[in-house]
């Protein structure tokens, strides 16, 4: 079965939900860790573990924010199209599983598998982040190693496609046949010469999957080249 690996923050939802939570609810020191990560001094795993410990918010407040987050309006139609093709769609994210599950459920998409960092709620409005999909062998030091996920047996298929926008997608961009890319990931694919197509939103992604060129390519799935 072919697989679409889909990023969440900046892709399914326009904003970065982790950053938005920190801006609203974390002690100000979270920005020091952010600077360390941006400067390359720490990986996103260490960065987010420290940042999530700085959250001070009740689950009610947290939920109230999450319930205001808007999804790309075309994403549900994109999911339906992918499932019609008989393909699998998996959300792979270096963000927070609790947030992703809650937002997907509100749009009736709670059935989509989500592989992301795990949020534990502690007493007193505090939280801890754990990393069930980390990978010591990946040089990105992210919380969720997307290239490790793509190599798993249950993710194997004639075609693997990545949809994403950011640095958390870099490691897996070399592991799939085609990348649908925007923003920093688009720049990365251009610089690295990776097979990719630019997209702006899920209307574009849907048009790409419904295009005749894609249908031809799909029937030849397994070939190393793509028509794009
Ligand atoms: Mg992203
Ligand atoms: Zn990786």
PDB file of C-alpha atoms and ligand atoms in Angstrom:
ATOM      1  CA  UNK A   1       0.000   0.000   0.000  1.00  0.00           C
ATOM      2  CA  UNK A   2       1.376   3.407  -0.927  1.00  0.00           C
ATOM      3  CA  UNK A   3       1.827   5.874   1.868  1.00  0.00           C
ATOM      4  CA  UNK A   4       1.525   9.626   2.297  1.00  0.00           C
ATOM      5  CA  UNK A   5       3.564  10.932   5.193  1.00  0.00           C
ATOM      6  CA  UNK A   6       2.082  14.254   6.147  1.00  0.00           C
ATOM      7  CA  UNK A   7       3.580  16.921   8.389  1.00  0.00           C
ATOM      8  CA  UNK A   8       1.210  18.765  10.733  1.00  0.00           C
ATOM      9  CA  UNK A   9       2.422  22.189  11.925  1.00  0.00           C
ATOM     10  CA  UNK A  10       2.630  24.654   9.031  1.00  0.00           C
ATOM     11  CA  UNK A  11       1.172  22.017   6.683  1.00  0.00           C
ATOM     12  CA  UNK A  12      -2.204  20.690   7.894  1.00  0.00           C
ATOM     13  CA  UNK A  13      -2.635  23.778  10.053  1.00  0.00           C
ATOM     14  CA  UNK A  14      -1.075  27.049   8.842  1.00  0.00           C
ATOM     15  CA  UNK A  15       0.424  27.945  12.219  1.00  0.00           C
ATOM     16  CA  UNK A  16       2.966  26.140  14.393  1.00  0.00           C
ATOM     17  CA  UNK A  17       0.848  24.898  17.287  1.00  0.00           C
ATOM     18  CA  UNK A  18       3.844  24.133  19.525  1.00  0.00           C
ATOM     19  CA  UNK A  19       5.181  27.675  19.144  1.00  0.00           C
ATOM     20  CA  UNK A  20       1.717  29.112  19.701  1.00  0.00           C
ATOM     21  CA  UNK A  21       1.330  27.135  22.951  1.00  0.00           C
ATOM     22  CA  UNK A  22       4.722  28.322  24.190  1.00  0.00           C
ATOM     23  CA  UNK A  23       3.989  31.947  23.301  1.00  0.00           C
ATOM     24  CA  UNK A  24       0.739  31.827  25.211  1.00  0.00           C
ATOM     25  CA  UNK A  25       1.441  29.575  28.158  1.00  0.00           C
ATOM     26  CA  UNK A  26       5.187  29.079  28.832  1.00  0.00           C
ATOM     27  CA  UNK A  27       7.543  30.940  31.155  1.00  0.00           C
ATOM     28  CA  UNK A  28       9.628  33.405  29.075  1.00  0.00           C
ATOM     29  CA  UNK A  29      12.794  31.266  29.312  1.00  0.00           C
ATOM     30  CA  UNK A  30      11.413  29.119  26.496  1.00  0.00           C
ATOM     31  CA  UNK A  31      12.867  31.676  24.081  1.00  0.00           C
ATOM     32  CA  UNK A  32      16.428  30.986  25.283  1.00  0.00           C
ATOM     33  CA  UNK A  33      16.033  27.352  24.254  1.00  0.00           C
ATOM     34  CA  UNK A  34      14.511  28.498  20.970  1.00  0.00           C
ATOM     35  CA  UNK A  35      17.582  30.629  20.243  1.00  0.00           C
ATOM     36  CA  UNK A  36      19.880  27.689  21.085  1.00  0.00           C
ATOM     37  CA  UNK A  37      17.944  25.517  18.632  1.00  0.00           C
ATOM     38  CA  UNK A  38      17.952  28.162  15.892  1.00  0.00           C
ATOM     39  CA  UNK A  39      21.727  28.572  16.333  1.00  0.00           C
ATOM     40  CA  UNK A  40      22.184  24.807  15.989  1.00  0.00           C
ATOM     41  CA  UNK A  41      23.513  24.385  19.529  1.00  0.00           C
ATOM     42  CA  UNK A  42      20.801  21.860  20.458  1.00  0.00           C
ATOM     43  CA  UNK A  43      18.466  19.600  18.490  1.00  0.00           C
ATOM     44  CA  UNK A  44      14.700  20.018  18.443  1.00  0.00           C
ATOM     45  CA  UNK A  45      14.328  17.085  20.873  1.00  0.00           C
ATOM     46  CA  UNK A  46      16.312  18.772  23.665  1.00  0.00           C
ATOM     47  CA  UNK A  47      14.743  22.103  22.800  1.00  0.00           C
ATOM     48  CA  UNK A  48      11.147  20.940  23.048  1.00  0.00           C
ATOM     49  CA  UNK A  49      11.715  18.773  26.129  1.00  0.00           C
ATOM     50  CA  UNK A  50      12.969  21.869  27.966  1.00  0.00           C
ATOM     51  CA  UNK A  51      10.304  24.147  26.557  1.00  0.00           C
ATOM     52  CA  UNK A  52       7.373  21.893  27.470  1.00  0.00           C
ATOM     53  CA  UNK A  53       8.619  21.794  31.086  1.00  0.00           C
ATOM     54  CA  UNK A  54       8.138  25.577  31.096  1.00  0.00           C
ATOM     55  CA  UNK A  55       4.413  25.351  30.273  1.00  0.00           C
ATOM     56  CA  UNK A  56       2.087  26.514  33.048  1.00  0.00           C
ATOM     57  CA  UNK A  57      -1.481  26.047  31.902  1.00  0.00           C
ATOM     58  CA  UNK A  58      -4.563  24.079  32.897  1.00  0.00           C
ATOM     59  CA  UNK A  59      -5.806  21.484  30.423  1.00  0.00           C
ATOM     60  CA  UNK A  60      -9.035  23.511  30.127  1.00  0.00           C
ATOM     61  CA  UNK A  61      -7.114  26.565  28.928  1.00  0.00           C
ATOM     62  CA  UNK A  62      -4.953  24.422  26.688  1.00  0.00           C
ATOM     63  CA  UNK A  63      -8.048  22.864  25.126  1.00  0.00           C
ATOM     64  CA  UNK A  64      -9.704  26.237  24.652  1.00  0.00           C
ATOM     65  CA  UNK A  65      -6.753  27.373  22.547  1.00  0.00           C
ATOM     66  CA  UNK A  66      -6.553  24.103  20.592  1.00  0.00           C
ATOM     67  CA  UNK A  67     -10.266  24.335  19.812  1.00  0.00           C
ATOM     68  CA  UNK A  68      -9.634  27.680  18.097  1.00  0.00           C
ATOM     69  CA  UNK A  69      -6.975  26.364  15.698  1.00  0.00           C
ATOM     70  CA  UNK A  70      -8.150  26.265  12.080  1.00  0.00           C
ATOM     71  CA  UNK A  71      -7.118  23.556   9.674  1.00  0.00           C
ATOM     72  CA  UNK A  72      -6.443  23.978   5.929  1.00  0.00           C
ATOM     73  CA  UNK A  73     -10.066  23.739   4.709  1.00  0.00           C
ATOM     74  CA  UNK A  74      -9.137  21.343   1.871  1.00  0.00           C
ATOM     75  CA  UNK A  75      -7.350  18.816   4.080  1.00  0.00           C
ATOM     76  CA  UNK A  76     -10.440  16.637   4.803  1.00  0.00           C
ATOM     77  CA  UNK A  77     -11.115  16.331   1.032  1.00  0.00           C
ATOM     78  CA  UNK A  78      -7.453  15.476   0.462  1.00  0.00           C
ATOM     79  CA  UNK A  79      -7.663  12.706   3.077  1.00  0.00           C
ATOM     80  CA  UNK A  80     -10.841  11.338   1.477  1.00  0.00           C
ATOM     81  CA  UNK A  81      -9.145  11.279  -1.953  1.00  0.00           C
ATOM     82  CA  UNK A  82      -6.062   9.493  -0.603  1.00  0.00           C
ATOM     83  CA  UNK A  83      -8.215   6.849   1.093  1.00  0.00           C
ATOM     84  CA  UNK A  84     -10.244   6.456  -2.154  1.00  0.00           C
ATOM     85  CA  UNK A  85      -6.986   5.620  -3.921  1.00  0.00           C
ATOM     86  CA  UNK A  86      -6.551   2.835  -1.373  1.00  0.00           C
ATOM     87  CA  UNK A  87      -3.532   4.578   0.073  1.00  0.00           C
ATOM     88  CA  UNK A  88      -2.527   5.110   3.654  1.00  0.00           C
ATOM     89  CA  UNK A  89      -2.118   8.590   5.146  1.00  0.00           C
ATOM     90  CA  UNK A  90      -0.099   9.017   8.318  1.00  0.00           C
ATOM     91  CA  UNK A  91       0.583  12.247  10.197  1.00  0.00           C
ATOM     92  CA  UNK A  92       4.270  12.349  11.129  1.00  0.00           C
ATOM     93  CA  UNK A  93       5.103  15.323  13.286  1.00  0.00           C
ATOM     94  CA  UNK A  94       7.834  16.749  15.471  1.00  0.00           C
ATOM     95  CA  UNK A  95       5.019  18.502  17.349  1.00  0.00           C
ATOM     96  CA  UNK A  96       2.759  17.414  20.213  1.00  0.00           C
ATOM     97  CA  UNK A  97       0.485  14.367  19.836  1.00  0.00           C
ATOM     98  CA  UNK A  98      -2.210  15.643  22.216  1.00  0.00           C
ATOM     99  CA  UNK A  99      -2.678  18.836  20.201  1.00  0.00           C
ATOM    100  CA  UNK A 100      -2.747  17.017  16.867  1.00  0.00           C
ATOM    101  CA  UNK A 101      -5.261  14.398  18.026  1.00  0.00           C
ATOM    102  CA  UNK A 102      -7.566  17.041  19.465  1.00  0.00           C
ATOM    103  CA  UNK A 103      -7.550  19.189  16.317  1.00  0.00           C
ATOM    104  CA  UNK A 104      -7.981  16.227  13.942  1.00  0.00           C
ATOM    105  CA  UNK A 105     -10.906  14.894  16.008  1.00  0.00           C
ATOM    106  CA  UNK A 106     -12.728  18.225  15.779  1.00  0.00           C
ATOM    107  CA  UNK A 107     -12.646  17.881  11.978  1.00  0.00           C
ATOM    108  CA  UNK A 108     -13.845  14.248  12.065  1.00  0.00           C
ATOM    109  CA  UNK A 109     -10.365  12.957  11.242  1.00  0.00           C
ATOM    110  CA  UNK A 110      -9.626  11.128  14.484  1.00  0.00           C
ATOM    111  CA  UNK A 111      -9.098   7.913  12.497  1.00  0.00           C
ATOM    112  CA  UNK A 112      -5.823   9.131  10.966  1.00  0.00           C
ATOM    113  CA  UNK A 113      -2.736   7.545  12.563  1.00  0.00           C
ATOM    114  CA  UNK A 114      -0.482  10.108  14.269  1.00  0.00           C
ATOM    115  CA  UNK A 115       3.206   9.605  15.050  1.00  0.00           C
ATOM    116  CA  UNK A 116       4.478  12.535  17.123  1.00  0.00           C
ATOM    117  CA  UNK A 117       6.052  13.503  20.426  1.00  0.00           C
ATOM    118  CA  UNK A 118       3.992  12.440  23.434  1.00  0.00           C
ATOM    119  CA  UNK A 119       2.608  14.954  25.924  1.00  0.00           C
ATOM    120  CA  UNK A 120       2.186  13.799  29.515  1.00  0.00           C
ATOM    121  CA  UNK A 121      -0.009  15.946  31.749  1.00  0.00           C
ATOM    122  CA  UNK A 122       1.423  16.282  35.259  1.00  0.00           C
ATOM    123  CA  UNK A 123      -0.210  17.842  38.317  1.00  0.00           C
ATOM    124  CA  UNK A 124      -0.425  21.620  38.739  1.00  0.00           C
ATOM    125  CA  UNK A 125      -0.712  22.617  35.086  1.00  0.00           C
ATOM    126  CA  UNK A 126       2.704  21.190  34.209  1.00  0.00           C
ATOM    127  CA  UNK A 127       3.680  18.911  31.366  1.00  0.00           C
ATOM    128  CA  UNK A 128       6.400  16.618  30.116  1.00  0.00           C
ATOM    129  CA  UNK A 129       7.248  15.640  26.554  1.00  0.00           C
ATOM    130  CA  UNK A 130       8.562  12.168  25.687  1.00  0.00           C
ATOM    131  CA  UNK A 131       9.898  10.946  22.361  1.00  0.00           C
ATOM    132  CA  UNK A 132       8.634   7.511  21.302  1.00  0.00           C
ATOM    133  CA  UNK A 133       9.835   8.089  17.697  1.00  0.00           C
ATOM    134  CA  UNK A 134      13.314   9.502  18.327  1.00  0.00           C
ATOM    135  CA  UNK A 135      16.278   7.912  16.581  1.00  0.00           C
ATOM    136  CA  UNK A 136      19.885   8.184  17.784  1.00  0.00           C
ATOM    137  CA  UNK A 137      21.127   7.349  14.292  1.00  0.00           C
ATOM    138  CA  UNK A 138      19.519  10.388  12.661  1.00  0.00           C
ATOM    139  CA  UNK A 139      21.770  13.407  12.625  1.00  0.00           C
ATOM    140  CA  UNK A 140      18.909  15.894  12.920  1.00  0.00           C
ATOM    141  CA  UNK A 141      18.442  15.176  16.686  1.00  0.00           C
ATOM    142  CA  UNK A 142      14.728  15.844  16.293  1.00  0.00           C
ATOM    143  CA  UNK A 143      12.080  14.524  18.681  1.00  0.00           C
ATOM    144  CA  UNK A 144      10.385  12.535  15.930  1.00  0.00           C
ATOM    145  CA  UNK A 145      12.773  11.156  13.317  1.00  0.00           C
ATOM    146  CA  UNK A 146      10.671  11.023  10.186  1.00  0.00           C
ATOM    147  CA  UNK A 147      13.281   9.136   8.120  1.00  0.00           C
ATOM    148  CA  UNK A 148      13.271   6.345  10.725  1.00  0.00           C
ATOM    149  CA  UNK A 149       9.475   6.149  10.493  1.00  0.00           C
ATOM    150  CA  UNK A 150       9.586   6.007   6.681  1.00  0.00           C
ATOM    151  CA  UNK A 151      11.913   3.001   6.867  1.00  0.00           C
ATOM    152  CA  UNK A 152       9.559   0.980   9.091  1.00  0.00           C
ATOM    153  CA  UNK A 153       8.038  -2.174   7.656  1.00  0.00           C
ATOM    154  CA  UNK A 154       4.443  -0.929   8.067  1.00  0.00           C
ATOM    155  CA  UNK A 155       5.336   2.201   6.068  1.00  0.00           C
ATOM    156  CA  UNK A 156       6.750   0.236   3.138  1.00  0.00           C
ATOM    157  CA  UNK A 157       4.854   0.542  -0.148  1.00  0.00           C
ATOM    158  CA  UNK A 158       5.351   1.038  -3.867  1.00  0.00           C
ATOM    159  CA  UNK A 159       5.216   4.797  -3.388  1.00  0.00           C
ATOM    160  CA  UNK A 160       6.026   7.012  -0.443  1.00  0.00           C
ATOM    161  CA  UNK A 161       5.161  10.685  -0.685  1.00  0.00           C
ATOM    162  CA  UNK A 162       5.996  13.367   1.852  1.00  0.00           C
ATOM    163  CA  UNK A 163       3.916  16.530   2.312  1.00  0.00           C
ATOM    164  CA  UNK A 164       5.666  19.127   4.442  1.00  0.00           C
ATOM    165  CA  UNK A 165       7.060  22.592   4.970  1.00  0.00           C
ATOM    166  CA  UNK A 166       9.953  22.698   7.418  1.00  0.00           C
ATOM    167  CA  UNK A 167      13.232  21.489   8.892  1.00  0.00           C
ATOM    168  CA  UNK A 168      11.606  18.511  10.634  1.00  0.00           C
ATOM    169  CA  UNK A 169      10.941  17.147   7.126  1.00  0.00           C
ATOM    170  CA  UNK A 170      14.526  17.376   5.846  1.00  0.00           C
ATOM    171  CA  UNK A 171      15.702  13.921   6.961  1.00  0.00           C
ATOM    172  CA  UNK A 172      12.767  12.082   5.373  1.00  0.00           C
ATOM    173  CA  UNK A 173      12.808  14.149   2.158  1.00  0.00           C
ATOM    174  CA  UNK A 174      15.679  11.986   0.847  1.00  0.00           C
ATOM    175  CA  UNK A 175      13.874   8.744   1.768  1.00  0.00           C
ATOM    176  CA  UNK A 176      10.665   9.191  -0.307  1.00  0.00           C
ATOM    177  CA  UNK A 177      10.082   9.239  -4.079  1.00  0.00           C
ATOM    178  CA  UNK A 178       8.332  12.597  -4.252  1.00  0.00           C
ATOM    179  CA  UNK A 179       8.056  15.526  -1.869  1.00  0.00           C
ATOM    180  CA  UNK A 180       5.192  18.009  -1.966  1.00  0.00           C
ATOM    181  CA  UNK A 181       6.965  20.985  -0.466  1.00  0.00           C
ATOM    182  CA  UNK A 182       6.511  24.573   0.601  1.00  0.00           C
ATOM    183  CA  UNK A 183       8.519  27.186   2.488  1.00  0.00           C
ATOM    184  CA  UNK A 184      11.820  25.994   3.967  1.00  0.00           C
ATOM    185  CA  UNK A 185      11.332  22.424   2.748  1.00  0.00           C
ATOM    186  CA  UNK A 186      10.805  23.693  -0.799  1.00  0.00           C
ATOM    187  CA  UNK A 187      14.082  25.617  -0.633  1.00  0.00           C
ATOM    188  CA  UNK A 188      15.809  22.524   0.786  1.00  0.00           C
ATOM    189  CA  UNK A 189      14.495  20.271  -2.022  1.00  0.00           C
ATOM    190  CA  UNK A 190      15.658  22.771  -4.653  1.00  0.00           C
ATOM    191  CA  UNK A 191      19.118  23.068  -3.108  1.00  0.00           C
ATOM    192  CA  UNK A 192      19.504  19.284  -2.719  1.00  0.00           C
ATOM    193  CA  UNK A 193      18.023  18.422  -6.126  1.00  0.00           C
ATOM    194  CA  UNK A 194      15.334  16.179  -4.606  1.00  0.00           C
ATOM    195  CA  UNK A 195      12.263  15.207  -6.688  1.00  0.00           C
ATOM    196  CA  UNK A 196       9.569  17.575  -5.516  1.00  0.00           C
ATOM    197  CA  UNK A 197       6.528  19.657  -6.427  1.00  0.00           C
ATOM    198  CA  UNK A 198       5.708  22.983  -4.824  1.00  0.00           C
ATOM    199  CA  UNK A 199       2.347  23.353  -3.132  1.00  0.00           C
ATOM    200  CA  UNK A 200       0.612  26.184  -1.317  1.00  0.00           C
ATOM    201  CA  UNK A 201      -2.318  24.382   0.323  1.00  0.00           C
ATOM    202  CA  UNK A 202      -4.237  21.094   0.149  1.00  0.00           C
ATOM    203  CA  UNK A 203      -6.252  22.301  -2.840  1.00  0.00           C
ATOM    204  CA  UNK A 204      -2.948  22.173  -4.735  1.00  0.00           C
ATOM    205  CA  UNK A 205      -2.072  18.763  -3.256  1.00  0.00           C
ATOM    206  CA  UNK A 206      -5.466  17.424  -4.306  1.00  0.00           C
ATOM    207  CA  UNK A 207      -4.987  18.776  -7.851  1.00  0.00           C
ATOM    208  CA  UNK A 208      -1.571  17.112  -8.053  1.00  0.00           C
ATOM    209  CA  UNK A 209      -2.933  13.719  -6.965  1.00  0.00           C
ATOM    210  CA  UNK A 210      -5.871  14.044  -9.380  1.00  0.00           C
ATOM    211  CA  UNK A 211      -3.690  15.065 -12.359  1.00  0.00           C
ATOM    212  CA  UNK A 212      -3.271  12.754 -15.402  1.00  0.00           C
ATOM    213  CA  UNK A 213       0.521  12.847 -15.001  1.00  0.00           C
ATOM    214  CA  UNK A 214       0.174  11.520 -11.505  1.00  0.00           C
ATOM    215  CA  UNK A 215      -2.202   8.751 -12.607  1.00  0.00           C
ATOM    216  CA  UNK A 216       0.313   7.597 -15.224  1.00  0.00           C
ATOM    217  CA  UNK A 217       3.104   7.683 -12.711  1.00  0.00           C
ATOM    218  CA  UNK A 218       0.989   5.814 -10.182  1.00  0.00           C
ATOM    219  CA  UNK A 219       0.419   2.909 -12.561  1.00  0.00           C
ATOM    220  CA  UNK A 220       4.161   2.655 -12.981  1.00  0.00           C
ATOM    221  CA  UNK A 221       4.747   2.974  -9.247  1.00  0.00           C
ATOM    222  CA  UNK A 222       7.951   1.376  -8.202  1.00  0.00           C
ATOM    223  CA  UNK A 223       9.964   2.978 -10.987  1.00  0.00           C
ATOM    224  CA  UNK A 224      12.669   5.189  -9.604  1.00  0.00           C
ATOM    225  CA  UNK A 225      11.817   8.220 -11.721  1.00  0.00           C
ATOM    226  CA  UNK A 226       8.827  10.518 -11.460  1.00  0.00           C
ATOM    227  CA  UNK A 227       7.179  12.557 -14.231  1.00  0.00           C
ATOM    228  CA  UNK A 228       7.494  15.822 -12.408  1.00  0.00           C
TER     229      UNK A 228
HETATM  230 MG1  LIG B   1       5.936  21.717   9.648  1.00  0.00          MG
HETATM  231 ZN1  LIG B   2      15.603  11.152  10.566  1.00  0.00          ZN
END
